[in-house]
Amino acid sequence: IAAAVTIGEYFKVSDHEIKEALEKYTPKNNRSQIIETINNKIILDAYNANPSSMIVALENFDSVKAESKVVILGDMFELGEESSKEHQAIIDLATSLSFDKKLFVGENFNLGKTNELQFKSYEDLEEYLKKNPLKNHSILIKGSRGMALERILDVIN
């Protein structure tokens, strides 16, 4: 935002026009996008994921006031030997928070221990959601770029 304002000022764009342009801007880069559909309100953060960003996202989403909250969490990649431990820690955190439904997708999350919904692949998640549509929820979608979880938007519209 600061860069946009600075560039606008450099090119002598009025403060009003800068403000208006910033208010109209909608990011489309899969980073903390807020998407309102006919059925759901979605926070899409499918660009990157690591343990610390997952923790912050989950804790922030837990503090959001909403009737029904769902998290769809995809694998975190490039964690090396710590992968199993870190994925289990995220499972433990997510299950301890006040979410109505927790869906974990990916081979790493599929190895963790939980009574929640686990899917080995994106295709398994997609199939489940087609049979069990999400309606009237606030949904957090977060996972590593390689999971490409933004694909699920077509299913959960």
PDB file of C-alpha atoms in Angstrom:
ATOM      1  CA  ILE A   1       0.000   0.000   0.000  1.00  0.00           C
ATOM      2  CA  ALA A   2       2.809   2.370   0.899  1.00  0.00           C
ATOM      3  CA  ALA A   3       4.503   1.691  -2.447  1.00  0.00           C
ATOM      4  CA  ALA A   4       1.249   2.326  -4.331  1.00  0.00           C
ATOM      5  CA  VAL A   5       0.723   5.627  -2.511  1.00  0.00           C
ATOM      6  CA  THR A   6       4.317   6.700  -3.161  1.00  0.00           C
ATOM      7  CA  ILE A   7       4.058   5.896  -6.872  1.00  0.00           C
ATOM      8  CA  GLY A   8       0.706   7.687  -7.078  1.00  0.00           C
ATOM      9  CA  GLU A   9       2.164  10.768  -5.432  1.00  0.00           C
ATOM     10  CA  TYR A  10       5.190  10.674  -7.751  1.00  0.00           C
ATOM     11  CA  PHE A  11       2.871  10.740 -10.761  1.00  0.00           C
ATOM     12  CA  LYS A  12       0.802  13.504  -9.128  1.00  0.00           C
ATOM     13  CA  VAL A  13      -2.327  11.383  -8.632  1.00  0.00           C
ATOM     14  CA  SER A  14      -4.703  13.077  -6.180  1.00  0.00           C
ATOM     15  CA  ASP A  15      -5.087  11.699  -2.670  1.00  0.00           C
ATOM     16  CA  HIS A  16      -8.759  11.053  -3.411  1.00  0.00           C
ATOM     17  CA  GLU A  17      -7.929   8.975  -6.514  1.00  0.00           C
ATOM     18  CA  ILE A  18      -5.251   7.025  -4.642  1.00  0.00           C
ATOM     19  CA  LYS A  19      -7.677   6.281  -1.804  1.00  0.00           C
ATOM     20  CA  GLU A  20     -10.384   5.235  -4.259  1.00  0.00           C
ATOM     21  CA  ALA A  21      -8.021   2.935  -6.174  1.00  0.00           C
ATOM     22  CA  LEU A  22      -6.803   1.272  -2.967  1.00  0.00           C
ATOM     23  CA  GLU A  23     -10.363   0.687  -1.779  1.00  0.00           C
ATOM     24  CA  LYS A  24     -11.277  -0.978  -5.085  1.00  0.00           C
ATOM     25  CA  TYR A  25      -8.211  -3.227  -5.181  1.00  0.00           C
ATOM     26  CA  THR A  26      -8.882  -6.926  -4.692  1.00  0.00           C
ATOM     27  CA  PRO A  27      -5.800  -9.163  -4.444  1.00  0.00           C
ATOM     28  CA  LYS A  28      -5.820 -12.252  -6.619  1.00  0.00           C
ATOM     29  CA  ASN A  29      -2.579 -13.842  -5.493  1.00  0.00           C
ATOM     30  CA  ASN A  30      -3.985 -16.447  -3.053  1.00  0.00           C
ATOM     31  CA  ARG A  31      -2.593 -14.535  -0.055  1.00  0.00           C
ATOM     32  CA  SER A  32      -5.183 -13.781   2.608  1.00  0.00           C
ATOM     33  CA  GLN A  33      -7.911 -13.001   0.110  1.00  0.00           C
ATOM     34  CA  ILE A  34     -11.399 -12.559   1.531  1.00  0.00           C
ATOM     35  CA  ILE A  35     -13.954 -14.003  -0.856  1.00  0.00           C
ATOM     36  CA  GLU A  36     -17.696 -13.830  -0.316  1.00  0.00           C
ATOM     37  CA  THR A  37     -19.703 -16.327  -2.322  1.00  0.00           C
ATOM     38  CA  ILE A  38     -23.392 -17.082  -2.443  1.00  0.00           C
ATOM     39  CA  ASN A  39     -22.911 -19.743   0.227  1.00  0.00           C
ATOM     40  CA  ASN A  40     -19.796 -18.908   2.250  1.00  0.00           C
ATOM     41  CA  LYS A  41     -17.269 -16.337   3.384  1.00  0.00           C
ATOM     42  CA  ILE A  42     -13.780 -17.600   2.579  1.00  0.00           C
ATOM     43  CA  ILE A  43     -10.312 -16.554   3.657  1.00  0.00           C
ATOM     44  CA  LEU A  44      -7.985 -17.971   1.022  1.00  0.00           C
ATOM     45  CA  ASP A  45      -4.341 -18.183   2.032  1.00  0.00           C
ATOM     46  CA  ALA A  46      -3.082 -20.829  -0.363  1.00  0.00           C
ATOM     47  CA  TYR A  47       0.165 -19.232  -1.413  1.00  0.00           C
ATOM     48  CA  ASN A  48       2.491 -20.446   1.312  1.00  0.00           C
ATOM     49  CA  ALA A  49       2.381 -22.312   4.581  1.00  0.00           C
ATOM     50  CA  ASN A  50       4.834 -23.087   7.343  1.00  0.00           C
ATOM     51  CA  PRO A  51       4.270 -23.921  11.009  1.00  0.00           C
ATOM     52  CA  SER A  52       4.428 -20.324  12.265  1.00  0.00           C
ATOM     53  CA  SER A  53       2.098 -18.947   9.555  1.00  0.00           C
ATOM     54  CA  MET A  54      -0.343 -21.816  10.161  1.00  0.00           C
ATOM     55  CA  ILE A  55      -0.400 -21.084  13.889  1.00  0.00           C
ATOM     56  CA  VAL A  56      -1.050 -17.373  13.356  1.00  0.00           C
ATOM     57  CA  ALA A  57      -3.742 -18.056  10.741  1.00  0.00           C
ATOM     58  CA  LEU A  58      -5.533 -20.568  12.971  1.00  0.00           C
ATOM     59  CA  GLU A  59      -5.383 -18.370  16.072  1.00  0.00           C
ATOM     60  CA  ASN A  60      -6.580 -15.319  14.131  1.00  0.00           C
ATOM     61  CA  PHE A  61      -9.414 -17.267  12.505  1.00  0.00           C
ATOM     62  CA  ASP A  62     -10.402 -18.650  15.908  1.00  0.00           C
ATOM     63  CA  SER A  63     -10.892 -15.073  17.135  1.00  0.00           C
ATOM     64  CA  VAL A  64     -13.224 -14.207  14.232  1.00  0.00           C
ATOM     65  CA  LYS A  65     -16.881 -13.990  15.198  1.00  0.00           C
ATOM     66  CA  ALA A  66     -18.897 -16.276  12.929  1.00  0.00           C
ATOM     67  CA  GLU A  67     -21.816 -18.682  13.224  1.00  0.00           C
ATOM     68  CA  SER A  68     -19.915 -21.643  11.834  1.00  0.00           C
ATOM     69  CA  LYS A  69     -16.197 -21.912  11.105  1.00  0.00           C
ATOM     70  CA  VAL A  70     -14.453 -24.482   8.920  1.00  0.00           C
ATOM     71  CA  VAL A  71     -10.730 -24.890   8.279  1.00  0.00           C
ATOM     72  CA  ILE A  72      -9.298 -26.628   5.247  1.00  0.00           C
ATOM     73  CA  LEU A  73      -5.585 -27.121   5.811  1.00  0.00           C
ATOM     74  CA  GLY A  74      -3.168 -28.455   3.213  1.00  0.00           C
ATOM     75  CA  ASP A  75       0.294 -29.871   3.680  1.00  0.00           C
ATOM     76  CA  MET A  76       3.251 -27.676   4.548  1.00  0.00           C
ATOM     77  CA  PHE A  77       6.187 -28.591   2.329  1.00  0.00           C
ATOM     78  CA  GLU A  78       9.950 -28.492   2.795  1.00  0.00           C
ATOM     79  CA  LEU A  79       9.967 -29.175   6.536  1.00  0.00           C
ATOM     80  CA  GLY A  80      12.467 -32.040   6.326  1.00  0.00           C
ATOM     81  CA  GLU A  81      12.799 -34.361   9.310  1.00  0.00           C
ATOM     82  CA  GLU A  82      10.461 -32.181  11.382  1.00  0.00           C
ATOM     83  CA  SER A  83       7.535 -32.619   8.980  1.00  0.00           C
ATOM     84  CA  SER A  84       5.569 -35.254  10.922  1.00  0.00           C
ATOM     85  CA  LYS A  85       6.026 -33.453  14.232  1.00  0.00           C
ATOM     86  CA  GLU A  86       5.051 -30.052  12.780  1.00  0.00           C
ATOM     87  CA  HIS A  87       1.973 -31.406  10.987  1.00  0.00           C
ATOM     88  CA  GLN A  88       0.830 -33.152  14.162  1.00  0.00           C
ATOM     89  CA  ALA A  89       1.299 -29.921  16.128  1.00  0.00           C
ATOM     90  CA  ILE A  90      -0.968 -28.098  13.657  1.00  0.00           C
ATOM     91  CA  ILE A  91      -3.550 -30.893  13.884  1.00  0.00           C
ATOM     92  CA  ASP A  92      -3.426 -30.635  17.679  1.00  0.00           C
ATOM     93  CA  LEU A  93      -3.814 -26.857  17.611  1.00  0.00           C
ATOM     94  CA  ALA A  94      -6.666 -26.883  15.080  1.00  0.00           C
ATOM     95  CA  THR A  95      -8.585 -29.528  17.015  1.00  0.00           C
ATOM     96  CA  SER A  96      -8.158 -27.567  20.252  1.00  0.00           C
ATOM     97  CA  LEU A  97      -9.761 -24.435  18.776  1.00  0.00           C
ATOM     98  CA  SER A  98     -13.443 -23.676  18.258  1.00  0.00           C
ATOM     99  CA  PHE A  99     -13.900 -24.725  14.641  1.00  0.00           C
ATOM    100  CA  ASP A 100     -17.027 -26.594  13.619  1.00  0.00           C
ATOM    101  CA  LYS A 101     -15.249 -28.668  11.022  1.00  0.00           C
ATOM    102  CA  LYS A 102     -11.587 -29.371  10.342  1.00  0.00           C
ATOM    103  CA  LEU A 103     -10.437 -30.870   7.050  1.00  0.00           C
ATOM    104  CA  PHE A 104      -6.795 -31.854   6.581  1.00  0.00           C
ATOM    105  CA  VAL A 105      -5.492 -32.637   3.110  1.00  0.00           C
ATOM    106  CA  GLY A 106      -2.215 -34.031   1.853  1.00  0.00           C
ATOM    107  CA  GLU A 107       0.064 -36.927   2.555  1.00  0.00           C
ATOM    108  CA  ASN A 108       1.748 -35.222   5.527  1.00  0.00           C
ATOM    109  CA  PHE A 109      -1.520 -34.317   7.258  1.00  0.00           C
ATOM    110  CA  ASN A 110      -2.840 -37.787   6.467  1.00  0.00           C
ATOM    111  CA  LEU A 111      -0.085 -39.313   8.621  1.00  0.00           C
ATOM    112  CA  GLY A 112      -1.116 -37.353  11.719  1.00  0.00           C
ATOM    113  CA  LYS A 113      -3.407 -38.676  14.415  1.00  0.00           C
ATOM    114  CA  THR A 114      -6.835 -37.074  14.679  1.00  0.00           C
ATOM    115  CA  ASN A 115     -10.516 -37.905  14.735  1.00  0.00           C
ATOM    116  CA  GLU A 116     -11.114 -35.137  12.203  1.00  0.00           C
ATOM    117  CA  LEU A 117     -11.519 -35.484   8.457  1.00  0.00           C
ATOM    118  CA  GLN A 118      -8.285 -36.364   6.691  1.00  0.00           C
ATOM    119  CA  PHE A 119      -7.763 -36.672   2.943  1.00  0.00           C
ATOM    120  CA  LYS A 120      -4.657 -38.121   1.341  1.00  0.00           C
ATOM    121  CA  SER A 121      -5.044 -36.047  -1.821  1.00  0.00           C
ATOM    122  CA  TYR A 122      -6.750 -32.953  -3.161  1.00  0.00           C
ATOM    123  CA  GLU A 123      -8.940 -35.204  -5.300  1.00  0.00           C
ATOM    124  CA  ASP A 124     -10.200 -37.017  -2.191  1.00  0.00           C
ATOM    125  CA  LEU A 125     -11.072 -33.673  -0.573  1.00  0.00           C
ATOM    126  CA  GLU A 126     -12.841 -32.493  -3.720  1.00  0.00           C
ATOM    127  CA  GLU A 127     -14.890 -35.679  -3.926  1.00  0.00           C
ATOM    128  CA  TYR A 128     -15.917 -35.358  -0.265  1.00  0.00           C
ATOM    129  CA  LEU A 129     -16.957 -31.714  -0.655  1.00  0.00           C
ATOM    130  CA  LYS A 130     -19.012 -32.450  -3.756  1.00  0.00           C
ATOM    131  CA  LYS A 131     -20.972 -35.010  -1.729  1.00  0.00           C
ATOM    132  CA  ASN A 132     -21.020 -32.865   1.447  1.00  0.00           C
ATOM    133  CA  PRO A 133     -21.328 -29.223   0.342  1.00  0.00           C
ATOM    134  CA  LEU A 134     -20.305 -26.439   2.698  1.00  0.00           C
ATOM    135  CA  LYS A 135     -23.003 -23.797   3.082  1.00  0.00           C
ATOM    136  CA  ASN A 136     -23.286 -20.829   5.428  1.00  0.00           C
ATOM    137  CA  HIS A 137     -19.789 -21.115   6.851  1.00  0.00           C
ATOM    138  CA  SER A 138     -16.766 -18.932   7.332  1.00  0.00           C
ATOM    139  CA  ILE A 139     -13.927 -20.952   5.850  1.00  0.00           C
ATOM    140  CA  LEU A 140     -10.158 -20.649   6.213  1.00  0.00           C
ATOM    141  CA  ILE A 141      -8.211 -22.339   3.418  1.00  0.00           C
ATOM    142  CA  LYS A 142      -4.462 -22.526   4.045  1.00  0.00           C
ATOM    143  CA  GLY A 143      -1.718 -24.675   2.592  1.00  0.00           C
ATOM    144  CA  SER A 144       1.583 -24.644   0.756  1.00  0.00           C
ATOM    145  CA  ARG A 145       1.681 -23.413  -2.822  1.00  0.00           C
ATOM    146  CA  GLY A 146       2.223 -26.958  -4.102  1.00  0.00           C
ATOM    147  CA  MET A 147      -1.170 -28.010  -2.766  1.00  0.00           C
ATOM    148  CA  ALA A 148      -2.938 -25.422  -4.992  1.00  0.00           C
ATOM    149  CA  LEU A 149      -5.926 -25.355  -2.644  1.00  0.00           C
ATOM    150  CA  GLU A 150      -7.486 -22.420  -4.499  1.00  0.00           C
ATOM    151  CA  ARG A 151      -8.869 -25.099  -6.861  1.00  0.00           C
ATOM    152  CA  ILE A 152     -11.459 -25.932  -4.215  1.00  0.00           C
ATOM    153  CA  LEU A 153     -13.157 -22.554  -4.671  1.00  0.00           C
ATOM    154  CA  ASP A 154     -15.104 -23.936  -7.635  1.00  0.00           C
ATOM    155  CA  VAL A 155     -16.480 -26.682  -5.397  1.00  0.00           C
ATOM    156  CA  ILE A 156     -17.361 -24.681  -2.280  1.00  0.00           C
ATOM    157  CA  ASN A 157     -18.647 -21.541  -4.023  1.00  0.00           C
TER     158      ASN A 157
END
